[in-house]
Amino acid sequence: MDNYEQSFDVLQYRLKSARRKKRLQKKDFDKQLIQITKQERLLWQRRRDLPMVPLENPYQKGWKRYFVVRDDIKRSPSAGFFSTLLEKINTVQYHPEKSFKVKKRRRGSRKRSKGPEVRRQFLQEFSEWHWNHHSLKLTELEKAHFHLYEKMSKDGKSKCLVYRFNEPWRYVLQVKPHIITEVKMVDGLLEQEIQLLDNYVTNHYLQPRMSRLTGGVYKYKSWQENTNRGYRNLLYSNALSSFLEEREEINNNNI
């Protein structure tokens, strides 16, 4: 019988080209990065699932401020309604001082600072997306006490629409000591595993590729959050006048 008449798959005996080997190596490396991402998320979840441990000696850590129902509203027939609504729209702020004063930043050389000012606090506002989302726990009767307002965004460059409570005067701010009565349990072995994995990812610069493989977004400047701004831009390290003088000297020398 002639050997050429035998039917067999020749493709499985084909040698791999250099390009195919390189592509398979990259594919295998990406699979390893995906496994590292899964392991990282699993360790973080184990850290979040650790219980709270009560302290034998509670201590005070600053002050906290939140809204409460006014005394005259508590005596009214609608006290229950506004108390339930407050639980859904209340906000809490923390500050090391009881006065809740912060130093207001003013731009410009001619504007003089008037000293520390009391930090402002408002009830919770809802964006249009959150207002129409199923996670919103407001009833139809509670929604009737909100109105659509237009305000500037945080960057101050555009306007956005938010739903705001119509009668904020029904609530007043109250300041109380912020007492720490319990802390998160710390697992030494778990923290060691997280630190080892984080060091491996950081030292080999794997986070950008891991974020891209898992559908996330990696910002190049995110690692520079703790970096001194003076090392990134000359205008931050030197005054504008000195920078212009140096530039003028360079131009004169070139002439």
Coordinates of C-alpha atoms in Angstrom, one line a residue:
M1 CA 0.0 0.0 0.0
D2 CA 1.4 3.4 -1.0
N3 CA 2.2 5.7 1.9
Y4 CA 0.8 8.7 0.0
E5 CA -2.7 7.1 0.1
Q6 CA -2.8 7.1 3.9
S7 CA -5.0 9.9 5.3
F8 CA -3.7 11.7 8.4
D9 CA -3.7 15.3 9.7
V10 CA -0.5 16.9 8.7
L11 CA -1.3 20.2 10.5
Q12 CA -0.7 18.8 14.0
Y13 CA 2.9 17.9 13.0
R14 CA 3.7 21.3 11.6
L15 CA 6.5 23.2 13.3
K16 CA 5.6 26.4 15.1
S17 CA 6.9 29.6 13.5
A18 CA 8.8 32.2 15.6
R19 CA 5.8 34.6 15.3
R20 CA 3.4 32.0 16.5
K21 CA 5.6 31.1 19.5
K22 CA 5.8 34.7 20.5
R23 CA 2.0 35.1 20.1
L24 CA 1.4 32.0 22.3
Q25 CA 3.8 33.3 24.9
K26 CA 1.9 36.6 25.1
K27 CA -1.4 34.8 25.3
D28 CA -0.2 32.6 28.1
F29 CA 1.2 35.6 30.0
D30 CA -2.2 37.4 29.6
K31 CA -3.9 34.4 31.1
Q32 CA -1.5 34.5 34.1
L33 CA -2.4 38.2 34.6
I34 CA -6.1 37.4 34.6
Q35 CA -5.5 34.8 37.3
I36 CA -3.5 37.4 39.3
T37 CA -6.4 39.8 39.0
K38 CA -8.8 37.2 40.3
Q39 CA -6.5 36.4 43.2
E40 CA -6.2 40.0 44.0
R41 CA -10.0 40.5 44.1
L42 CA -10.4 37.4 46.2
L43 CA -7.9 38.7 48.8
W44 CA -9.6 42.1 48.9
Q45 CA -13.0 40.4 49.4
R46 CA -11.6 38.3 52.3
R47 CA -10.3 41.6 53.9
R48 CA -13.7 43.2 53.5
D49 CA -15.4 40.2 55.1
L50 CA -13.4 40.4 58.3
P51 CA -15.7 41.3 61.3
M52 CA -15.6 44.3 63.5
V53 CA -13.9 43.9 66.9
P54 CA -15.3 46.0 69.8
L55 CA -12.8 48.1 71.7
E56 CA -12.4 47.7 75.4
N57 CA -11.6 51.4 75.8
P58 CA -13.6 53.5 73.2
Y59 CA -12.0 56.8 72.3
Q60 CA -13.1 60.1 70.6
K61 CA -11.8 60.9 67.1
G62 CA -13.0 64.4 66.3
W63 CA -16.6 65.5 65.8
K64 CA -19.4 64.5 63.5
R65 CA -22.3 66.6 62.2
Y66 CA -25.6 65.5 60.8
F67 CA -29.2 66.6 60.4
V68 CA -32.0 66.0 62.9
V69 CA -35.7 66.8 62.8
R70 CA -36.6 70.2 64.4
D71 CA -38.3 70.0 67.8
D72 CA -41.5 71.7 66.5
I73 CA -41.7 69.2 63.6
K74 CA -41.4 66.3 66.0
R75 CA -44.5 67.5 67.8
S76 CA -46.5 67.8 64.5
P77 CA -48.6 65.0 63.0
S78 CA -46.2 64.5 60.1
A79 CA -43.2 63.8 62.4
G80 CA -43.0 60.1 61.4
F81 CA -43.0 60.9 57.7
F82 CA -40.2 63.5 57.9
S83 CA -38.2 61.3 60.3
T84 CA -38.3 58.4 57.8
L85 CA -37.4 60.7 54.9
L86 CA -34.4 62.0 56.8
E87 CA -32.9 58.5 57.2
K88 CA -32.8 58.4 53.3
I89 CA -31.4 61.9 52.6
N90 CA -29.2 62.6 55.7
T91 CA -25.5 63.4 55.3
V92 CA -22.7 63.2 57.9
Q93 CA -19.5 65.2 58.0
Y94 CA -16.5 64.7 60.2
H95 CA -14.0 67.3 61.5
P96 CA -11.2 67.4 64.1
E97 CA -12.7 70.6 65.6
K98 CA -16.1 71.2 66.9
S99 CA -16.5 74.5 65.1
F100 CA -16.2 72.8 61.7
K101 CA -14.3 75.8 60.3
V102 CA -12.1 75.5 57.3
K103 CA -9.7 77.9 55.7
K104 CA -11.3 79.1 52.5
R105 CA -8.9 79.3 49.5
R106 CA -9.0 82.6 47.7
R107 CA -7.3 83.1 44.3
G108 CA -5.6 86.3 43.3
S109 CA -3.1 88.6 45.1
R110 CA -5.7 91.4 45.8
K111 CA -8.2 89.2 47.5
R112 CA -7.7 89.0 51.3
S113 CA -8.7 86.0 53.3
K114 CA -11.4 86.6 55.9
G115 CA -10.2 83.8 58.1
P116 CA -11.7 80.3 58.6
E117 CA -15.3 79.8 57.6
V118 CA -17.8 77.2 58.7
R119 CA -18.0 74.3 56.3
R120 CA -21.4 74.2 54.6
Q121 CA -23.5 71.0 54.7
F122 CA -26.6 70.1 52.7
L123 CA -29.1 67.3 52.5
Q124 CA -28.5 64.6 49.9
E125 CA -29.2 65.5 46.3
F126 CA -30.0 63.0 43.5
S127 CA -28.9 63.2 39.9
E128 CA -31.3 62.4 37.1
W129 CA -29.7 59.0 36.6
H130 CA -30.1 58.1 40.3
W131 CA -33.6 59.5 40.4
N132 CA -34.8 57.1 37.7
H133 CA -32.8 54.1 38.9
H134 CA -34.4 51.2 40.7
S135 CA -32.0 51.5 43.6
L136 CA -33.7 54.7 44.8
K137 CA -35.7 53.9 47.9
L138 CA -38.0 57.0 47.9
T139 CA -41.7 56.5 47.7
E140 CA -44.0 58.5 45.4
L141 CA -45.2 60.6 48.3
E142 CA -41.6 61.3 49.3
K143 CA -40.7 62.2 45.7
A144 CA -43.4 64.8 45.7
H145 CA -41.3 66.9 48.1
F146 CA -38.4 67.2 45.7
H147 CA -37.9 69.5 42.8
L148 CA -35.6 69.6 39.8
Y149 CA -32.9 72.3 40.1
E150 CA -30.0 73.4 37.9
K151 CA -26.6 73.9 39.4
M152 CA -22.9 74.1 38.4
S153 CA -20.9 70.9 38.3
K154 CA -17.9 70.4 40.5
D155 CA -15.5 71.4 37.9
G156 CA -17.4 74.7 37.4
K157 CA -17.4 74.3 33.6
S158 CA -20.9 72.9 33.0
K159 CA -24.3 72.8 34.5
C160 CA -26.2 69.7 35.7
L161 CA -29.7 68.9 36.9
V162 CA -30.3 67.5 40.4
Y163 CA -33.4 66.7 42.5
R164 CA -33.3 68.7 45.8
F165 CA -35.6 68.6 48.9
N166 CA -38.0 71.5 48.9
E167 CA -38.2 72.1 52.7
P168 CA -34.7 71.8 54.2
W169 CA -35.8 74.1 57.1
R170 CA -37.5 71.1 58.7
Y171 CA -34.1 69.8 59.7
V172 CA -31.3 71.4 61.7
L173 CA -27.6 70.4 62.1
Q174 CA -26.4 68.7 65.3
V175 CA -22.8 68.2 66.4
K176 CA -21.7 65.3 68.6
P177 CA -18.4 63.7 69.5
H178 CA -17.3 61.0 67.1
I179 CA -16.7 58.0 69.3
I180 CA -14.8 54.9 68.0
T181 CA -16.3 51.8 69.6
E182 CA -15.1 49.1 67.2
V183 CA -12.3 48.6 64.6
K184 CA -11.8 46.2 61.7
M185 CA -10.1 42.9 62.5
V186 CA -6.6 42.7 61.0
D187 CA -5.3 39.3 59.7
G188 CA -1.5 39.3 59.5
L189 CA -1.2 36.5 57.1
L190 CA -3.8 38.0 54.8
E191 CA -2.1 41.4 54.8
Q192 CA 1.2 39.7 54.0
E193 CA -0.4 37.9 50.9
I194 CA -1.9 41.2 49.7
Q195 CA 1.4 43.0 50.1
L196 CA 3.4 40.4 48.3
L197 CA 1.0 40.4 45.4
D198 CA 0.9 44.2 45.3
N199 CA 4.7 44.3 45.3
Y200 CA 4.9 41.9 42.4
V201 CA 2.4 43.9 40.3
T202 CA 4.0 47.2 41.1
N203 CA 7.6 46.2 40.6
H204 CA 6.9 44.6 37.2
Y205 CA 4.5 47.4 36.1
L206 CA 1.6 45.0 35.4
Q207 CA -1.4 47.1 36.5
P208 CA -2.0 48.8 33.0
R209 CA -2.1 45.5 31.2
M210 CA -4.2 43.9 33.9
S211 CA -6.7 46.7 33.8
R212 CA -7.0 46.5 30.0
L213 CA -7.5 42.7 30.1
T214 CA -10.3 42.9 32.7
G215 CA -12.2 45.7 31.0
G216 CA -11.0 48.5 33.3
V217 CA -9.4 51.9 32.6
Y218 CA -5.9 52.7 33.8
K219 CA -4.9 56.3 34.2
Y220 CA -1.3 57.0 33.6
K221 CA -1.2 59.9 36.1
S222 CA -2.8 57.9 38.9
W223 CA 0.6 56.7 40.2
Q224 CA 1.7 60.3 40.5
E225 CA -0.8 61.2 43.1
N226 CA 1.9 61.3 45.9
T227 CA 4.6 62.8 43.7
N228 CA 5.7 66.3 44.4
R229 CA 4.2 68.6 41.8
G230 CA 7.5 70.5 41.6
Y231 CA 9.2 67.7 39.9
R232 CA 6.6 67.4 37.2
N233 CA 6.2 70.9 36.0
L234 CA 8.7 73.8 36.1
L235 CA 5.9 76.3 36.8
Y236 CA 5.1 74.6 40.1
S237 CA 8.7 74.5 41.4
N238 CA 9.8 78.1 40.4
A239 CA 8.0 81.3 40.4
L240 CA 6.6 82.6 37.1
S241 CA 8.8 85.6 37.2
S242 CA 12.0 83.6 37.6
F243 CA 10.9 81.2 34.9
L244 CA 10.3 84.1 32.4
E245 CA 13.7 85.6 33.4
E246 CA 15.5 82.4 32.6
R247 CA 13.7 82.0 29.3
E248 CA 14.6 85.6 28.4
E249 CA 18.3 84.9 29.2
I250 CA 18.3 81.8 27.0
N251 CA 16.7 83.8 24.1
N252 CA 19.4 86.6 24.5
N253 CA 22.2 84.0 24.4
N254 CA 20.8 82.4 21.3
I255 CA 20.7 85.8 19.6

